[in-house]
Short mmCIF file of C-alpha atoms in Angstrom, two decimals:
data_model
loop_
_atom_site.label_atom_id
_atom_site.label_comp_id
_atom_site.label_asym_id
_atom_site.label_seq_id
_atom_site.Cartn_x
_atom_site.Cartn_y
_atom_site.Cartn_z
CA UNK A 1 -20.71 30.05 -31.59
CA UNK A 2 -21.47 28.87 -28.01
CA UNK A 3 -20.01 25.63 -26.69
CA UNK A 4 -21.87 22.58 -25.32
CA UNK A 5 -22.79 22.31 -21.35
CA UNK A 6 -20.40 19.87 -19.89
CA UNK A 7 -20.45 20.80 -16.09
CA UNK A 8 -18.63 17.50 -15.07
CA UNK A 9 -15.61 18.12 -17.46
CA UNK A 10 -15.33 21.83 -16.85
CA UNK A 11 -12.01 22.59 -14.60
CA UNK A 12 -13.14 26.49 -14.62
CA UNK A 13 -16.01 28.49 -13.66
CA UNK A 14 -17.32 28.54 -17.23
CA UNK A 15 -20.64 26.61 -17.78
CA UNK A 16 -20.18 26.52 -21.65
CA UNK A 17 -17.08 24.96 -23.16
CA UNK A 18 -15.78 24.73 -26.86
CA UNK A 19 -14.24 21.57 -28.20
CA UNK A 20 -10.79 22.96 -27.21
CA UNK A 21 -11.98 23.55 -23.86
CA UNK A 22 -13.42 19.94 -23.59
CA UNK A 23 -9.82 18.73 -24.41
CA UNK A 24 -8.43 20.74 -21.95
CA UNK A 25 -10.95 19.62 -19.25
CA UNK A 26 -10.31 15.97 -20.10
CA UNK A 27 -6.50 16.64 -19.47
CA UNK A 28 -7.39 18.20 -16.31
CA UNK A 29 -9.64 15.40 -15.15
CA UNK A 30 -6.73 12.94 -16.28
CA UNK A 31 -4.26 14.71 -13.98
CA UNK A 32 -6.74 14.83 -10.93
CA UNK A 33 -7.01 11.00 -11.50
CA UNK A 34 -3.07 10.57 -11.76
CA UNK A 35 -2.73 12.47 -8.45
CA UNK A 36 -5.31 10.24 -6.83
CA UNK A 37 -3.66 7.13 -7.50
CA UNK A 38 -0.26 8.52 -6.45
CA UNK A 39 -1.57 9.83 -3.20
CA UNK A 40 0.63 9.69 -0.29
CA UNK A 41 0.36 7.13 2.61
CA UNK A 42 -1.92 8.15 5.37
CA UNK A 43 -0.95 8.27 9.08
CA UNK A 44 -2.33 8.34 12.57
CA UNK A 45 -5.96 6.74 12.39
CA UNK A 46 -5.64 4.59 9.46
CA UNK A 47 -5.83 0.96 10.06
CA UNK A 48 -2.41 -0.39 8.17
CA UNK A 49 -0.95 -3.83 7.73
CA UNK A 50 2.73 -4.10 8.29
CA UNK A 51 4.87 -6.58 6.40
CA UNK A 52 8.50 -7.89 6.96
CA UNK A 53 9.07 -10.05 4.02
CA UNK A 54 11.84 -12.49 3.96
CA UNK A 55 12.89 -15.52 1.64
CA UNK A 56 11.84 -18.16 4.34
CA UNK A 57 9.29 -16.17 6.42
CA UNK A 58 6.94 -13.10 6.12
CA UNK A 59 5.80 -11.32 9.49
CA UNK A 60 2.58 -9.37 9.77
CA UNK A 61 1.60 -6.72 12.29
CA UNK A 62 -1.16 -4.26 12.52
CA UNK A 63 -1.67 -0.84 13.92
CA UNK A 64 -3.79 2.42 13.50
CA UNK A 65 -0.77 4.50 14.73
CA UNK A 66 -0.55 3.38 18.39
CA UNK A 67 0.86 0.19 19.98
CA UNK A 68 1.39 -1.85 16.53
CA UNK A 69 0.43 -5.50 17.41
CA UNK A 70 2.31 -8.53 15.81
CA UNK A 71 -0.36 -10.85 14.35
CA UNK A 72 1.63 -13.73 12.85
CA UNK A 73 4.18 -15.38 10.75
CA UNK A 74 3.71 -16.83 7.31
CA UNK A 75 6.25 -19.76 7.04
CA UNK A 76 7.48 -22.28 4.12
CA UNK A 77 7.16 -19.73 1.07
CA UNK A 78 9.80 -20.70 -1.11
CA UNK A 79 7.69 -22.23 -3.55
CA UNK A 80 4.91 -19.64 -4.63
CA UNK A 81 5.45 -15.90 -3.60
CA UNK A 82 1.99 -15.20 -5.40
CA UNK A 83 0.20 -17.49 -2.76
CA UNK A 84 2.11 -15.67 -0.06
CA UNK A 85 0.98 -12.30 -1.32
CA UNK A 86 -2.51 -13.71 -1.27
CA UNK A 87 -2.28 -14.63 2.42
CA UNK A 88 -0.95 -11.18 3.45
CA UNK A 89 -3.96 -9.61 1.35
CA UNK A 90 -6.27 -11.87 3.32
CA UNK A 91 -4.79 -10.81 6.63
CA UNK A 92 -5.35 -7.16 5.62
CA UNK A 93 -9.01 -7.83 4.93
CA UNK A 94 -9.39 -9.68 8.10
CA UNK A 95 -7.82 -6.98 10.16
CA UNK A 96 -9.62 -4.05 8.31
CA UNK A 97 -6.47 -2.43 7.15
CA UNK A 98 -6.86 0.06 4.44
CA UNK A 99 -3.30 0.22 3.28
CA UNK A 100 0.03 -1.89 3.54
CA UNK A 101 3.45 -1.11 4.45
CA UNK A 102 6.14 -3.23 3.36
CA UNK A 103 9.41 -2.96 4.80
CA UNK A 104 12.40 -2.29 2.34
CA UNK A 105 15.82 -3.84 3.51
CA UNK A 106 17.91 -1.06 1.99
CA UNK A 107 21.72 -1.69 2.51
CA UNK A 108 23.90 0.86 5.03
CA UNK A 109 24.39 3.30 1.92
CA UNK A 110 20.77 3.46 1.07
CA UNK A 111 21.19 1.32 -2.17
CA UNK A 112 19.21 -1.86 -3.19
CA UNK A 113 20.97 -5.33 -2.70
CA UNK A 114 19.85 -8.77 -3.61
CA UNK A 115 17.27 -8.83 -0.44
CA UNK A 116 15.82 -5.56 -1.41
CA UNK A 117 15.53 -6.50 -5.01
CA UNK A 118 13.53 -9.63 -4.05
CA UNK A 119 11.56 -7.52 -1.77
CA UNK A 120 10.62 -5.01 -4.39
CA UNK A 121 9.45 -7.86 -6.73
CA UNK A 122 7.26 -9.16 -4.05
CA UNK A 123 5.97 -5.91 -3.50
CA UNK A 124 4.92 -5.44 -7.15
CA UNK A 125 2.93 -9.05 -6.40
CA UNK A 126 1.45 -7.63 -3.40
CA UNK A 127 0.35 -4.50 -5.04
CA UNK A 128 -1.52 -6.67 -7.74
CA UNK A 129 -3.14 -8.66 -5.04
CA UNK A 130 -4.05 -6.03 -2.59
CA UNK A 131 -5.73 -3.48 -5.26
CA UNK A 132 -7.26 -1.19 -4.57
CA UNK A 133 -5.65 -1.18 -1.01
CA UNK A 134 -2.42 0.58 -1.58
CA UNK A 135 0.97 -0.70 -0.71
CA UNK A 136 3.96 1.33 0.27
CA UNK A 137 7.69 0.73 0.82
CA UNK A 138 9.34 1.99 4.11
CA UNK A 139 13.10 1.74 4.94
CA UNK A 140 13.33 -1.07 7.52
CA UNK A 141 17.05 -1.76 7.28
CA UNK A 142 17.59 -1.82 11.08
CA UNK A 143 14.04 -3.41 12.11
CA UNK A 144 15.35 -7.03 12.45
CA UNK A 145 18.13 -5.97 14.75
CA UNK A 146 15.86 -4.08 16.86
CA UNK A 147 13.21 -6.93 16.80
CA UNK A 148 15.99 -9.38 18.18
CA UNK A 149 17.01 -6.91 20.91
CA UNK A 150 13.50 -6.27 21.84
CA UNK A 151 12.33 -10.06 22.15
CA UNK A 152 11.52 -11.72 25.29
CA UNK A 153 10.92 -8.67 27.22
CA UNK A 154 14.35 -7.16 26.31
CA UNK A 155 16.54 -10.19 26.91
CA UNK A 156 16.84 -10.84 23.35
CA UNK A 157 15.80 -13.55 20.80
CA UNK A 158 16.58 -16.94 21.76
CA UNK A 159 18.45 -19.11 19.22
CA UNK A 160 16.13 -20.28 16.36
CA UNK A 161 13.29 -18.00 17.62
CA UNK A 162 11.31 -16.19 14.78
CA UNK A 163 10.84 -12.47 15.27
CA UNK A 164 9.68 -11.49 11.80
CA UNK A 165 6.24 -10.35 13.30
CA UNK A 166 7.87 -7.99 15.93
CA UNK A 167 10.00 -6.45 13.05
CA UNK A 168 6.71 -6.01 10.98
CA UNK A 169 5.63 -4.24 14.29
CA UNK A 170 8.72 -2.10 14.19
CA UNK A 171 8.25 -1.13 10.63
CA UNK A 172 4.78 0.29 11.59
CA UNK A 173 6.02 1.89 14.61
CA UNK A 174 8.87 3.96 12.47
CA UNK A 175 6.35 4.56 9.70
CA UNK A 176 3.74 6.32 12.00
CA UNK A 177 6.63 8.21 13.92
CA UNK A 178 8.44 9.18 10.45
CA UNK A 179 7.54 10.99 7.56
CA UNK A 180 5.06 8.58 6.45
CA UNK A 181 3.79 10.72 3.57
CA UNK A 182 7.10 10.26 1.78
CA UNK A 183 6.79 6.36 1.60
CA UNK A 184 6.98 4.98 -1.94
CA UNK A 185 3.79 3.67 -3.51
CA UNK A 186 3.91 0.60 -5.43
CA UNK A 187 1.60 1.05 -8.21
CA UNK A 188 -0.39 -2.10 -9.40
CA UNK A 189 -0.32 -3.04 -13.06
CA UNK A 190 -3.30 -1.47 -15.02
CA UNK A 191 -5.25 -5.02 -15.01
CA UNK A 192 -5.26 -5.24 -11.48
CA UNK A 193 -6.69 -1.57 -11.05
CA UNK A 194 -9.38 -2.45 -13.61
CA UNK A 195 -10.14 -5.75 -11.75
CA UNK A 196 -10.33 -3.84 -8.54
CA UNK A 197 -12.87 -1.51 -10.06
CA UNK A 198 -15.12 -4.52 -11.10
CA UNK A 199 -15.05 -6.08 -7.80
CA UNK A 200 -16.10 -3.03 -5.93
CA UNK A 201 -19.44 -3.55 -4.33
CA UNK A 202 -22.46 -1.96 -5.72
CA UNK A 203 -23.76 1.28 -4.30
CA UNK A 204 -26.69 0.99 -1.70
CA UNK A 205 -29.88 1.31 -3.22
CA UNK A 206 -31.75 4.92 -3.02
CA UNK A 207 -34.11 5.21 0.02
CA UNK A 208 -37.77 4.65 -0.69
CA UNK A 209 -39.69 7.85 -1.63
#
């Protein structure tokens, strides 16, 4: 007995599939969607928002691979990190960024201390707010020290000077120069992915005949 015609589900060259083939095809489709959800970060030419998260301030920068530009600092964020995440996402939209890179402050041994744990939690909030834009983690354990040395044309940061946006620019610089495809993707929760699909703009109408 011949199967039914399901060209959209067929994973092989056969035009007619049995119910068993339908099940296999659905599993194949699910694997493709899962691999798309875990797509690696994109590099040169992809407009990206860099984020240097801190418990008191968060620095932002933007780049598509050349000359990362510091664009601002979010202050006074101790009360509501969800609101901070929303501000970061607004900046990503305003700058036309299609992905976000959040600096991860690993300790010297590569482990995650208190600051890294707080950053990962913020990253989860950010991924929920940013969907469908992907959010990636990038090792930034030395970015703040580098930003302090670069401040004021290499003279070093002045006492009390905020350099978080410069640190965000350094995160992007190292991201694009490094193995960006290995950056860890923070998967948004299912409800955020569903909401992102709902708020997608409708497709343009077909051209008139």
